Tab-separated table of C-alpha atoms in Angstrom:
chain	number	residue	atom	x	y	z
A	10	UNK	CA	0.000	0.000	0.000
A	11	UNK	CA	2.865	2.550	1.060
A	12	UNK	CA	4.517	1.616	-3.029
A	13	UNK	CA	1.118	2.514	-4.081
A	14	UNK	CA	1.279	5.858	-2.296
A	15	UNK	CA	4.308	6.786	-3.239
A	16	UNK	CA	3.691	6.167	-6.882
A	17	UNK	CA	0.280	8.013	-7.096
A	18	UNK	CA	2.071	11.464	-7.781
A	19	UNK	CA	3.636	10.087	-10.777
A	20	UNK	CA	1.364	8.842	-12.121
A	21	UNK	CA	-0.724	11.649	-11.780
A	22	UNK	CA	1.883	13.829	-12.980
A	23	UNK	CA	1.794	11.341	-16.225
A	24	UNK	CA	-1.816	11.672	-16.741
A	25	UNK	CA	-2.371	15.417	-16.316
A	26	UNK	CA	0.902	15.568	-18.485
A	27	UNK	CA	-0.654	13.254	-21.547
A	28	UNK	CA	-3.581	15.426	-21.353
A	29	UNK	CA	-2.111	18.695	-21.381
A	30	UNK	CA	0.680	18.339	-23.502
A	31	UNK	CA	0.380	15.420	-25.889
A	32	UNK	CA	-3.082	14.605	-26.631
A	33	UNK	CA	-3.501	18.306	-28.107
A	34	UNK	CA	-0.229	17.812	-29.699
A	35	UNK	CA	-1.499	14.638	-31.485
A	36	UNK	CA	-4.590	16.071	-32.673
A	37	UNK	CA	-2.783	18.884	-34.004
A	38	UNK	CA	-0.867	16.551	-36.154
A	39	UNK	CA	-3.681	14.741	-37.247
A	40	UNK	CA	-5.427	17.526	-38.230
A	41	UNK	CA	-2.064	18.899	-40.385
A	42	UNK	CA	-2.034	15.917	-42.298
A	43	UNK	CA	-5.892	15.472	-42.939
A	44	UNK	CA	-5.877	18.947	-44.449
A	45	UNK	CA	-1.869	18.164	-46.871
A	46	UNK	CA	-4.556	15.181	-47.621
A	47	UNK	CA	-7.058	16.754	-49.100
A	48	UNK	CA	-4.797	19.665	-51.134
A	49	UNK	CA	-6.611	20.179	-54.110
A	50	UNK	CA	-5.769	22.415	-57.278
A	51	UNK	CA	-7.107	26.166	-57.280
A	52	UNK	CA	-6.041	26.137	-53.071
A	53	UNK	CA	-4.941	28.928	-51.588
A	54	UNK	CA	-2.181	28.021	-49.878
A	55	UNK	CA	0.555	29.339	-47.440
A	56	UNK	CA	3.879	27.397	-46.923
A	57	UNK	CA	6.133	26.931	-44.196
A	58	UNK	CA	8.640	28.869	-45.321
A	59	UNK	CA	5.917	31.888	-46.239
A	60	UNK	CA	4.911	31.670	-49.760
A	61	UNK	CA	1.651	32.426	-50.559
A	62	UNK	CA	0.389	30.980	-53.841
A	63	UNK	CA	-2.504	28.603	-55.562
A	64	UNK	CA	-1.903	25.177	-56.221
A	65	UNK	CA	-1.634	24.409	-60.072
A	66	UNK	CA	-1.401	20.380	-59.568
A	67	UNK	CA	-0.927	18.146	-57.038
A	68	UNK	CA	1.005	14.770	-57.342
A	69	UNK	CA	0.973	12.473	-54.711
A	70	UNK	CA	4.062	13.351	-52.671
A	71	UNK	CA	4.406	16.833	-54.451
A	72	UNK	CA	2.641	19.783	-55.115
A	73	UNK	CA	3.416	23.131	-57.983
A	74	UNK	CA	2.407	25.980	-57.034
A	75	UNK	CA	1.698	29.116	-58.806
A	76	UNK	CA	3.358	31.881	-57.645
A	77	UNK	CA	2.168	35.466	-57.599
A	78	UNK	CA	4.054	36.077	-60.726
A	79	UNK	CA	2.998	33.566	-62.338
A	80	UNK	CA	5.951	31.011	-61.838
A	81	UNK	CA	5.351	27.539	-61.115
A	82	UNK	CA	7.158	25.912	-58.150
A	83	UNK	CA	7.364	22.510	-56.675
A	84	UNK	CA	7.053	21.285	-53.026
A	85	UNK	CA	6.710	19.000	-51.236
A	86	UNK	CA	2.670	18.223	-50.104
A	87	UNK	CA	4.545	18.286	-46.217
A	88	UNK	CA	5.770	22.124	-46.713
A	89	UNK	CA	1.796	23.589	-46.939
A	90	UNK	CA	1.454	25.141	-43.369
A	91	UNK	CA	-2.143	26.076	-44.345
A	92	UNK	CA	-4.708	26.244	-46.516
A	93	UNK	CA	-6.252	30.446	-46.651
A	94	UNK	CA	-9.784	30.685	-46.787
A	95	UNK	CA	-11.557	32.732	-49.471
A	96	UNK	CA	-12.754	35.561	-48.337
């Protein structure tokens, strides 16, 4: 009973730990690669290094964008930070 006791704090430390820090972490994640999942062309896009541009094609592993003047580049579907909304 007294190993029991002396072990509740960690694991309480654990649990409020997991839920604090690595469940939102997780579902961040998850929800990063739902949206590099469902890139489609004419997407407004931002990458992670800052370029803003519209996606001309996507590949499977890759995508071109189309740069504001009207260059294409080519990234990898990973680099998209986020996808801008229309507005």
């Amino acid at each position: 009973m007294q190993t029991l006791m002396n072990l509740l704090p960690l694991i309480l430390m654990f649990v409020i730990f997991y839920f604090l820090l690595i469940r939102p972490q997780q579902k961040r994640q998850r929800a990063i690669q739902q949206m590099q999942a469902n890139l489609k062309k004419g997407d407004k896009i931002i990458t992670i290094g800052g370029l803003h541009g519209i996606i001309d094609s996507v590949d499977e592993d890759k995508v071109v964008i189309r740069a504001g003047d009207g260059s294409r580049l080519t990234y990898d579907r990973s680099a998209v930070r986020e996808v801008v909304a229309d507005k």
